[in-house]
Short mmCIF file of C-alpha atoms and ligand atoms in Angstrom, two decimals:
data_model
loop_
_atom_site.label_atom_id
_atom_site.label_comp_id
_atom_site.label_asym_id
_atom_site.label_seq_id
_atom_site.Cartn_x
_atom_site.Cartn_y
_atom_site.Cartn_z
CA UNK A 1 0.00 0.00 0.00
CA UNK A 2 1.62 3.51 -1.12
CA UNK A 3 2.52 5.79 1.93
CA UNK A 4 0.33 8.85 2.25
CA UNK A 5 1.91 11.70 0.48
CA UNK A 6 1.05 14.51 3.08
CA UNK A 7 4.84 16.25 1.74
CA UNK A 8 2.99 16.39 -1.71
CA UNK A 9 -0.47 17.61 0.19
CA UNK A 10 1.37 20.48 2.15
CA UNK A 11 3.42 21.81 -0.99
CA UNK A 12 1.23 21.56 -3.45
CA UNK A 13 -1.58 23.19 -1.38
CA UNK A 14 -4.27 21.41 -3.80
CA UNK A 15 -6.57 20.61 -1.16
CA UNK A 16 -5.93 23.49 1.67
CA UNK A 17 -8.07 22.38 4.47
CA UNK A 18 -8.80 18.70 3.02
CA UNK A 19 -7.69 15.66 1.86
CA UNK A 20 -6.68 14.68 -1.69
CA UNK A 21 -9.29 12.14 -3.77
CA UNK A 22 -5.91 9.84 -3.94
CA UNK A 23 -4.96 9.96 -0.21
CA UNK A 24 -9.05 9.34 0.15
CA UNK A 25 -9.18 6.54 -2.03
CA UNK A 26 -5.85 4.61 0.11
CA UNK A 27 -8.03 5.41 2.94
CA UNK A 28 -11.20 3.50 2.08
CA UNK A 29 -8.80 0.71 0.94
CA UNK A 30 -6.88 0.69 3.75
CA UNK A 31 -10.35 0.87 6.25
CA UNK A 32 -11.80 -2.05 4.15
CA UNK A 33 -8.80 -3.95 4.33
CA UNK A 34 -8.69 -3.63 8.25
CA UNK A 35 -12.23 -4.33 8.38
CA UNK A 36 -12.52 -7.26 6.51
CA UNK A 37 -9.30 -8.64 8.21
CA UNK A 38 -9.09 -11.17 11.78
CA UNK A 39 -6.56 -8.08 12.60
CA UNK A 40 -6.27 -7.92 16.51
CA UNK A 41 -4.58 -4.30 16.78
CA UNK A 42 -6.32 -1.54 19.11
CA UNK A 43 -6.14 0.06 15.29
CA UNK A 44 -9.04 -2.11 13.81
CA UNK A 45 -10.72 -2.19 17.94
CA UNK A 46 -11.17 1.45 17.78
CA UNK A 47 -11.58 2.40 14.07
CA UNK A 48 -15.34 2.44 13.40
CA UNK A 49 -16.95 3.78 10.51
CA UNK A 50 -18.69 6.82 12.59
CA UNK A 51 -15.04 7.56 13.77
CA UNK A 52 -12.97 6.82 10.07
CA UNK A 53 -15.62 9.00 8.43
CA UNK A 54 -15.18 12.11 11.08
CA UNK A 55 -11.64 11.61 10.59
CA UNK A 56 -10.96 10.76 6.66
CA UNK A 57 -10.65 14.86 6.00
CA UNK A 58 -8.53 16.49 8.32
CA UNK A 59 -5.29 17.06 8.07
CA UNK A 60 -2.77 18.49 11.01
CA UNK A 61 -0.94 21.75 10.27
CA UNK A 62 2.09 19.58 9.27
CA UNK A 63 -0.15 18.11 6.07
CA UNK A 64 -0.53 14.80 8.08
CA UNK A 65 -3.34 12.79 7.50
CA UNK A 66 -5.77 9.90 8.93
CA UNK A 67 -3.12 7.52 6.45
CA UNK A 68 -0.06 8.67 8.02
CA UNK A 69 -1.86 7.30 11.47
CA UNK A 70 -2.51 4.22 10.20
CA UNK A 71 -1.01 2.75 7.65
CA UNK A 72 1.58 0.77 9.44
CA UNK A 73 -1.34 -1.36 10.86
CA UNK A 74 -2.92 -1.14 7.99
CA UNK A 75 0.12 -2.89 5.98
CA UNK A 76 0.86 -5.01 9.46
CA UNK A 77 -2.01 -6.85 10.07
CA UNK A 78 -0.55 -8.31 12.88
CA UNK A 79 0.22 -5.36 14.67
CA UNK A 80 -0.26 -4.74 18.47
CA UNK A 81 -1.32 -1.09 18.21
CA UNK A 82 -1.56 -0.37 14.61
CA UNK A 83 -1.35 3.81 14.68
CA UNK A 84 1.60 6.09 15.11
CA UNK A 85 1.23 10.32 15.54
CA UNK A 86 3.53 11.42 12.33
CA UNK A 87 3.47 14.64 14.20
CA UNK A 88 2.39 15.88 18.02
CA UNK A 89 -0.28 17.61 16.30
CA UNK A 90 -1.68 13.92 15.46
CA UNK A 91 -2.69 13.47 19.05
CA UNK A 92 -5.49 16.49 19.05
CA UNK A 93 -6.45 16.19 15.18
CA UNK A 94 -7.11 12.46 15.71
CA UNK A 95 -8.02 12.37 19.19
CA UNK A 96 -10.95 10.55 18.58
CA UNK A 97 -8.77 7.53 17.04
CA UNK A 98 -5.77 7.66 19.59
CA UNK A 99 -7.55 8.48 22.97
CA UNK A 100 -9.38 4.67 23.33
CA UNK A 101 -6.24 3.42 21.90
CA UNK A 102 -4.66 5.01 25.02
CA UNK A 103 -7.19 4.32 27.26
CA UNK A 104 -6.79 0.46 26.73
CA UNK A 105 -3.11 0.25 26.74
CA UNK A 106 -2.63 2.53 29.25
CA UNK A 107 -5.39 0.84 31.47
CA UNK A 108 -7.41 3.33 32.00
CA UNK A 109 -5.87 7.02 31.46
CA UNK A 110 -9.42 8.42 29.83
CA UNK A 111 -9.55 11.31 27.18
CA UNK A 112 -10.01 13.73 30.61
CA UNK A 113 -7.33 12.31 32.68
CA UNK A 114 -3.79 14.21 32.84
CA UNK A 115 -0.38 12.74 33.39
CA UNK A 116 0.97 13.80 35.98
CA UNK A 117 4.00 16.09 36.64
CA UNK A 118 7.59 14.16 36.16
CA UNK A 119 8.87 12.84 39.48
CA UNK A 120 12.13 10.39 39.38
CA UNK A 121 11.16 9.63 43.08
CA UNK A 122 13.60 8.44 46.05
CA UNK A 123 15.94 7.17 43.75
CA UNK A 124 17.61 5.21 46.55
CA UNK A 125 14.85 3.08 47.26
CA UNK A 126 14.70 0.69 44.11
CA UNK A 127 16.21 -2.84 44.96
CA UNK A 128 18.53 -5.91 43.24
CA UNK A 129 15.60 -7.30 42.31
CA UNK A 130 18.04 -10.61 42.32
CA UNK A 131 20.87 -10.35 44.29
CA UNK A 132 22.32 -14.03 44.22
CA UNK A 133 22.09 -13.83 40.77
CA UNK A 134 19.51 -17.39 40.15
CA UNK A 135 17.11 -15.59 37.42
CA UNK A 136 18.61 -12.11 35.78
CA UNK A 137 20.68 -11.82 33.33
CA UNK A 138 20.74 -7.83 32.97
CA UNK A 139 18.53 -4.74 33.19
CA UNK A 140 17.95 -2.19 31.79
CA UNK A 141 15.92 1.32 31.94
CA UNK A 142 15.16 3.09 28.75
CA UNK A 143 12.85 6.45 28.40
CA UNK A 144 11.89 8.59 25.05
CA UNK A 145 12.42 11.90 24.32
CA UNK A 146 11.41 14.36 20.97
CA UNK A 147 13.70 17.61 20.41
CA UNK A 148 11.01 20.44 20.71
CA UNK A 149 10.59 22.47 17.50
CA UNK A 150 10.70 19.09 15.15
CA UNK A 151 8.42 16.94 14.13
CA UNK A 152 8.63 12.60 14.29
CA UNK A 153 9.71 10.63 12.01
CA UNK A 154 7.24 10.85 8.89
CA UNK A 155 7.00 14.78 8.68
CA UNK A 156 11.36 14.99 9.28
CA UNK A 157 13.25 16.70 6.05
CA UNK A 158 16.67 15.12 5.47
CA UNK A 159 18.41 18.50 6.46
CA UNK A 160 16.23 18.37 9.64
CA UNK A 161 17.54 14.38 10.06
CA UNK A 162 21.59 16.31 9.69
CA UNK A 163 20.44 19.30 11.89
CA UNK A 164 18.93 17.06 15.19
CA UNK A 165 21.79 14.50 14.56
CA UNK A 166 24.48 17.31 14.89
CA UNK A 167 22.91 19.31 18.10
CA UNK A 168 22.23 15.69 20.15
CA UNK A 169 26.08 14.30 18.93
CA UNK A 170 26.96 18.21 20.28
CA UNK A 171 25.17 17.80 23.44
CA UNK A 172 26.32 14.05 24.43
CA UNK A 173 29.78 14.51 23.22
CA UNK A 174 29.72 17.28 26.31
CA UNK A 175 29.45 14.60 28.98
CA UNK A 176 31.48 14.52 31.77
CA UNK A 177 32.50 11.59 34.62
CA UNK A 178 30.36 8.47 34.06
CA UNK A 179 28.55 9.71 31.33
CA UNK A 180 31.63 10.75 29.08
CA UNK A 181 31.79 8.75 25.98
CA UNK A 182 31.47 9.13 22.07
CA UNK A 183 28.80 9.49 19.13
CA UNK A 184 28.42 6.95 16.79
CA UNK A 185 26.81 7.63 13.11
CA UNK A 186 25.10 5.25 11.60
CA UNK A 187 26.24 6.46 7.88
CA UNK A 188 29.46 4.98 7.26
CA UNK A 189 29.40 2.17 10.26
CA UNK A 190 31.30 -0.75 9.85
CA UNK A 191 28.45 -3.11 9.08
CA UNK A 192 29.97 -5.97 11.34
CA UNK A 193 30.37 -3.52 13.84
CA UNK A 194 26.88 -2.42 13.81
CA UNK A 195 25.40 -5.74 13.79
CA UNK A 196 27.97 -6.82 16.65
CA UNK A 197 26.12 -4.06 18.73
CA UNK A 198 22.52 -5.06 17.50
CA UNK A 199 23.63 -9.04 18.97
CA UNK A 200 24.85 -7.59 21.98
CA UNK A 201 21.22 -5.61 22.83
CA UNK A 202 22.99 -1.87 22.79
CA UNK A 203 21.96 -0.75 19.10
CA UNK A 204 18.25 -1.00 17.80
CA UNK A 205 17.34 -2.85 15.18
CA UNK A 206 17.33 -2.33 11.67
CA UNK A 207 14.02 -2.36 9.06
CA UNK A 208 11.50 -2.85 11.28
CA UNK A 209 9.02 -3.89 8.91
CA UNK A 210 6.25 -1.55 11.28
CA UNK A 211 8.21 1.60 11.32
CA UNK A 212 9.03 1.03 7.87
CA UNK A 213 5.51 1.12 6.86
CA UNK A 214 4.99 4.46 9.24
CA UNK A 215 7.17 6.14 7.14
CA UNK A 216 9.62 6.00 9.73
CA UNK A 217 12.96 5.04 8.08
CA UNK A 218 13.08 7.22 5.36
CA UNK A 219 16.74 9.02 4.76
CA UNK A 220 18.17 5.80 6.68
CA UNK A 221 20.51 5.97 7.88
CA UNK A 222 21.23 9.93 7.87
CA UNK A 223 20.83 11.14 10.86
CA UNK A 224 20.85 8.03 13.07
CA UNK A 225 23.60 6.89 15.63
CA UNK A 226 24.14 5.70 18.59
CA UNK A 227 25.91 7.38 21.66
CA UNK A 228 27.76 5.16 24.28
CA UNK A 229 30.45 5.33 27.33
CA UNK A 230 33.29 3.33 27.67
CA UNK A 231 31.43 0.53 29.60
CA UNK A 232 28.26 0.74 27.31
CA UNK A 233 26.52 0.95 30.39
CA UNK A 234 24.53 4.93 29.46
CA UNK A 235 23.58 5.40 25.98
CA UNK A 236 21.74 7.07 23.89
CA UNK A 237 19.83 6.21 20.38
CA UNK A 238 19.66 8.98 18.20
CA UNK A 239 16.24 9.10 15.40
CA UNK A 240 15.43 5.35 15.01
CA UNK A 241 11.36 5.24 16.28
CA UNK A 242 12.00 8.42 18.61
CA UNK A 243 14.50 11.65 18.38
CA UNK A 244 15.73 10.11 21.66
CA UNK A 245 15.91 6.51 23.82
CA UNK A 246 18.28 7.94 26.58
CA UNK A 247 19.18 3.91 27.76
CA UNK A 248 20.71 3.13 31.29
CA UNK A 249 22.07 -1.12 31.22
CA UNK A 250 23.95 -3.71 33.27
CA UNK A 251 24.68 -7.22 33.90
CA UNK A 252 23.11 -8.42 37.09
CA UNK A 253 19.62 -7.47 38.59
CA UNK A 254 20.49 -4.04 39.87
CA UNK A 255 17.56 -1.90 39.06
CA UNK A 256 18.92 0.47 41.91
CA UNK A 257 21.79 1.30 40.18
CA UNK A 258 20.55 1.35 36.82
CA UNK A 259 17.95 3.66 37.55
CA UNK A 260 20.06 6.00 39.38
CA UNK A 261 22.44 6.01 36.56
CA UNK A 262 19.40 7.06 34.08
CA UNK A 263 17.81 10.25 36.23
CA UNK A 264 21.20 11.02 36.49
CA UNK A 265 22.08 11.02 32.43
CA UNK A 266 18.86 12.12 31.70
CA UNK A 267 19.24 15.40 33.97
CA UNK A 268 22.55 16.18 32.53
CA UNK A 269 21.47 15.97 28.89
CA UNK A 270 18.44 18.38 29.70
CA UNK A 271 20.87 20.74 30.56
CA UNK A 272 21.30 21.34 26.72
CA UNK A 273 18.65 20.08 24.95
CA UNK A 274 14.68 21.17 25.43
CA UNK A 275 11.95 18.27 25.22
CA UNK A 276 8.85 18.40 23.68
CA UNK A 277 5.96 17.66 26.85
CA UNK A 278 2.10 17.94 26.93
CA UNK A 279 0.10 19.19 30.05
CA UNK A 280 -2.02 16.18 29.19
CA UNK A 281 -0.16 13.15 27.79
CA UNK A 282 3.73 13.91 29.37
CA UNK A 283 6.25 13.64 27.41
CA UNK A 284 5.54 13.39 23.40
CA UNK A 285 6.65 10.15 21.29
CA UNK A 286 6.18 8.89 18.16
CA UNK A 287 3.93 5.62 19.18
CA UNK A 288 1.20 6.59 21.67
CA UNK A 289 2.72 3.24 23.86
CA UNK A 290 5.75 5.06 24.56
CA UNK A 291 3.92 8.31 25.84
CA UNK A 292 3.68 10.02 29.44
CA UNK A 293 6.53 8.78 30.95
CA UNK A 294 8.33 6.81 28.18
CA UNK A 295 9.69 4.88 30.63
CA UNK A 296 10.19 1.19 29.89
CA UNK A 297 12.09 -0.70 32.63
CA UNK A 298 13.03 -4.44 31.90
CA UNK A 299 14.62 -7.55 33.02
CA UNK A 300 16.55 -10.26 30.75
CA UNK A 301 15.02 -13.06 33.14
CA UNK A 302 15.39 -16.79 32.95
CA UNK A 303 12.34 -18.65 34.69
CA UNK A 304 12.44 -22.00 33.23
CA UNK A 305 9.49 -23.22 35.14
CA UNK A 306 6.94 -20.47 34.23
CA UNK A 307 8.07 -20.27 30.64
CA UNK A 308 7.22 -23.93 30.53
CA UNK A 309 3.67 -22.53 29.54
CA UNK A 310 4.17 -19.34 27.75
CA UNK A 311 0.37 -18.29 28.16
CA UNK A 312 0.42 -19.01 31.96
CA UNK A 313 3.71 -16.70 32.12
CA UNK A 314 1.96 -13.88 30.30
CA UNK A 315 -1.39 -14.09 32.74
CA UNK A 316 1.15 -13.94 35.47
CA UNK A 317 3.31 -10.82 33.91
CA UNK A 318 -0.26 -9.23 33.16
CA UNK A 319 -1.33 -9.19 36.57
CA UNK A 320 1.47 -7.24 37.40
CA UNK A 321 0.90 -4.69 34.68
CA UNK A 322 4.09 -6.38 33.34
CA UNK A 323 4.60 -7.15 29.20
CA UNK A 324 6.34 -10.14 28.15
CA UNK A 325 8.96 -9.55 24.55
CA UNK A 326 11.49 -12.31 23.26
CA UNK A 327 15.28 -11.76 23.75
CA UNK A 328 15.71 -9.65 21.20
CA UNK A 329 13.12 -6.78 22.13
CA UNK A 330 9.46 -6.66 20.77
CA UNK A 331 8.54 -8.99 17.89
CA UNK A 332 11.28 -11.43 18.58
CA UNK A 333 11.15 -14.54 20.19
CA UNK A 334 13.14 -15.90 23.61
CA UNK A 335 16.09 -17.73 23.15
CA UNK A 336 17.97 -19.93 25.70
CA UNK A 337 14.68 -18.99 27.72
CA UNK A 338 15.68 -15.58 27.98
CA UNK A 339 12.52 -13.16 28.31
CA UNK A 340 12.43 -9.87 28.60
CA UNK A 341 9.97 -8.56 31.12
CA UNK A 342 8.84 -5.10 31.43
CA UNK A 343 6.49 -2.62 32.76
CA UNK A 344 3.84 -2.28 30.66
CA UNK A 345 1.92 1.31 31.29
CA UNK A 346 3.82 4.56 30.57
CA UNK A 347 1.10 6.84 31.57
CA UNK A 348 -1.08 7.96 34.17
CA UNK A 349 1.36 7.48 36.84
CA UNK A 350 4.90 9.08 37.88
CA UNK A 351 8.79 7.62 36.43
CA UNK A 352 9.48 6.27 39.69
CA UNK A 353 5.66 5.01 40.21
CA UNK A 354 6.00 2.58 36.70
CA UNK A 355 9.32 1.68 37.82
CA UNK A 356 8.33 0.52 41.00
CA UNK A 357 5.44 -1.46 39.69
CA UNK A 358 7.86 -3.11 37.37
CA UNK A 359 10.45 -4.03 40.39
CA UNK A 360 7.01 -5.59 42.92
CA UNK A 361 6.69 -7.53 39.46
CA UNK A 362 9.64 -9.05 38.63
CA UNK A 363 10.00 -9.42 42.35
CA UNK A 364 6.73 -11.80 42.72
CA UNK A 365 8.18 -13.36 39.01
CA UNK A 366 10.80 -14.59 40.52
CA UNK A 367 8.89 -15.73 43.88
CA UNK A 368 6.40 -17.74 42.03
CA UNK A 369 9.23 -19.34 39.91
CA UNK A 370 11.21 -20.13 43.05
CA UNK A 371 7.64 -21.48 44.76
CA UNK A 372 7.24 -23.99 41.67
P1 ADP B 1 12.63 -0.58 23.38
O1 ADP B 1 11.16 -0.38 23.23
O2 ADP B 1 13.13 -0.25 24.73
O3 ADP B 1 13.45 0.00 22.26
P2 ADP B 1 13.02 -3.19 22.27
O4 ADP B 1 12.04 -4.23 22.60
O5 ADP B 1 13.09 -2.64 20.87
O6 ADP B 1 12.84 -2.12 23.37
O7 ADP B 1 14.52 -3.68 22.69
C1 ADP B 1 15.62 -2.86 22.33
C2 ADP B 1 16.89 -3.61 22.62
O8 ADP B 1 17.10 -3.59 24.04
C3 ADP B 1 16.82 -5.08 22.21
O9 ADP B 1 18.09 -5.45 21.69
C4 ADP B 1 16.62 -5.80 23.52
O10 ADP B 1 17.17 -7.10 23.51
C5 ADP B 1 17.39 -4.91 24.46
N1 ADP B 1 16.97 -5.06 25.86
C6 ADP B 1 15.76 -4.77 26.38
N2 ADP B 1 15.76 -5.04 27.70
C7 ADP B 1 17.00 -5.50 28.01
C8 ADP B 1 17.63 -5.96 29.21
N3 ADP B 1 16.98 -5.98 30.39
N4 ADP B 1 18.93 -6.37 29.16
C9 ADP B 1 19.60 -6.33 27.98
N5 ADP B 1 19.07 -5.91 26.81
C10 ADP B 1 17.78 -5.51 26.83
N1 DAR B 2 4.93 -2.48 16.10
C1 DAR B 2 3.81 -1.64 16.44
C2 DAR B 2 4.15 -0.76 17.68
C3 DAR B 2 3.94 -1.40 19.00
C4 DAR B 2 4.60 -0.66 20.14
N2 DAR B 2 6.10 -0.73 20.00
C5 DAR B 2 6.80 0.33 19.62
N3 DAR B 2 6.32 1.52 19.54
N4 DAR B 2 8.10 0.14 19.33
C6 DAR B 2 2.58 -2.50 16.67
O1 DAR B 2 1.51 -1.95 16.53
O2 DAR B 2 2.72 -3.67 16.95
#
């Protein structure tokens, strides 16, 4: 299915104010597709007709459409979500679209709640969530973050890809102590290299087939890289699905540590570069999963007993608010019976509130494993 061409909208100025007949037409395709589909994204869930046809005209002030929204999960019928905001704009234009979506996978932050004000919390009270070292293999605690004044992904112009590359390398590059280490470019990376960092879980992944179809990868790979220290243990990806993933990581179970190493790295690199953040949804990402906090905190965990019945490990993680991804990251599959458990809702509740929902999680994980 051919990407929506809201560059070609916004230039050409054809349809001011609406929608071209051709971005209309991939639309009805696109809705028909989805409809007649077993799909099981919150994309076909919360698409109705009523809401498709409200939405099938507008456009935001960045000539992004309804198509932009949706095409990934339109193209990915076996999406999760299904919808990304091509711009921040997206949220309010298509509210109608995204706000159930966050309701559901946010469990229950509502079209009138507000997220509230950032608040790392006591960082000294987060725990080894496995000190003798029986069940984790490493942790890590990863938040997003968009450079205010540009839009995501879809809406970026390759000079803007150079520009936000140049002031984030600028910015990390100025790190002192722990933090000190050196940008990485994507253009012009040894390819061995780069995949040698994808095995060892520091760099993302390359053509993911969902951000591909969001119009997410074009330009690749100017303006990507990949900022690390010397130990690898604080870095920071630069314009794969967000501007930012400012990444603390360790061997061990630590979560202490790690997080105190992120608020840390995360408060020095605000010191010279200004986040986009909404009064209502926090701080602003490309997928509305990532939004409010952004803060994904996760275990590489070995519980051979509960992964014995992969369903019954998921009920358990879900009763903790907890998500369940392969090795790899999302969309990947475990291997040596490695899972990677996280915390599951972003929003509604503070950084150290999700991370501490996260560590009670992994910390009844590992007690029902060890009860077995
Ligand atoms: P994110 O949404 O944080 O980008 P992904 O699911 O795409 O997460 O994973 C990104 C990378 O981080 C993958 O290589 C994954 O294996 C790695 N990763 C995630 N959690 C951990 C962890 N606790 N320890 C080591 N690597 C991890
Ligand atoms: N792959 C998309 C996005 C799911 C959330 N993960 C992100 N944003 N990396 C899906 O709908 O499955």
């Amino acid at each position: 299915m051919a990407k929506a061409c809201h560059q070609c909208e916004k230039k050409c100025g054809k349809h001011a104010g609406g929608v071209s007949p051709d971005v209309l037409k991939k639309l009805e395709e696109g809705f028909a597709k989805l409809q007649g589909s077993d799909a099981k994204s919150l994309l076909k869930k919360y698409l109705t007709r009523s809401i498709f046809d409200r939405l099938k005209n507008k456009r935001t002030t960045f000539g992004s459409t309804l198509l932009d929204c949706i095409q990934s999960g339109v193209e990915n019928l076996d999406s999760g979500i299904g919808i990304y905001a091509p711009d921040a704009e997206a949220y309010d234009v298509f509210a109608e679209l995204f706000d159930p979506v966050i309701e559901d996978y946010h469990i229950g932050f509502t079209k009138t709640s507000k997220h509230p004000q950032s608040d790392w919390g006591n960082v000294n009270s987060l725990v080894n969530v496995d000190p003798t070292g029986d069940f984790v293999v490493s942790t890590r605690v990863r938040c997003g973050r968009s450079l205010q004044g540009y839009p995501f992904n879809p809406c970026l112009t390759e000079d803007q890809y150079k520009e936000m590359e140049k002031s984030v390398s600028s910015a990390l590059t100025g790190l002192k102590g722990q933090f000190e280490g050196k940008f990485y470019p994507l253009t012009g990376m040894n390819k061995q290299d780069q995949q040698q960092l994808i095995d060892d879980h520091f760099l993302f992944k390359e053509g993911d087939r969902f951000l591909q179809a969001a119009n997410a990868c074009r330009f690749w790979p100017t303006g990507r890289g990949i900022f690390h220290n010397s130990s690898k243990t604080f870095l920071v990806w630069c314009n794969e699905e967000d501007h930012l993933r400012i990444i603390s990581m360790q061997m061990g179970g630590d979560l202490g540590e790690v997080y105190r190493r992120l608020v840390e790295g995360v408060s020095e690199i605000e010191k010279s570069l200004k986040f986009s953040r909404s009064d209502r949804l926090g701080y602003l990402t490309f997928c509305p999963t990532n939004l409010g906090t952004t803060i994904r905190a996760s275990v590489h965990i070995k519980v051979p007993k509960l992964a014995k019945n992969y369903a019954g490990l998921e009920e358990v993680a879900g009763k903790y608010n907890l998500q369940v991804r392969g090795t790899h990251g999302e969309h990947s599959a475990a291997e040596d019976g490695v899972y990677d458990i996280s915390n599951k809702r972003r929003m509604g509740l503070t950084e150290y509130e999700a991370v501490k929902e996260m560590q009670d999680g992994i910390l009844e994980i590992i007690k029902v494993e060890s009860s077995m």
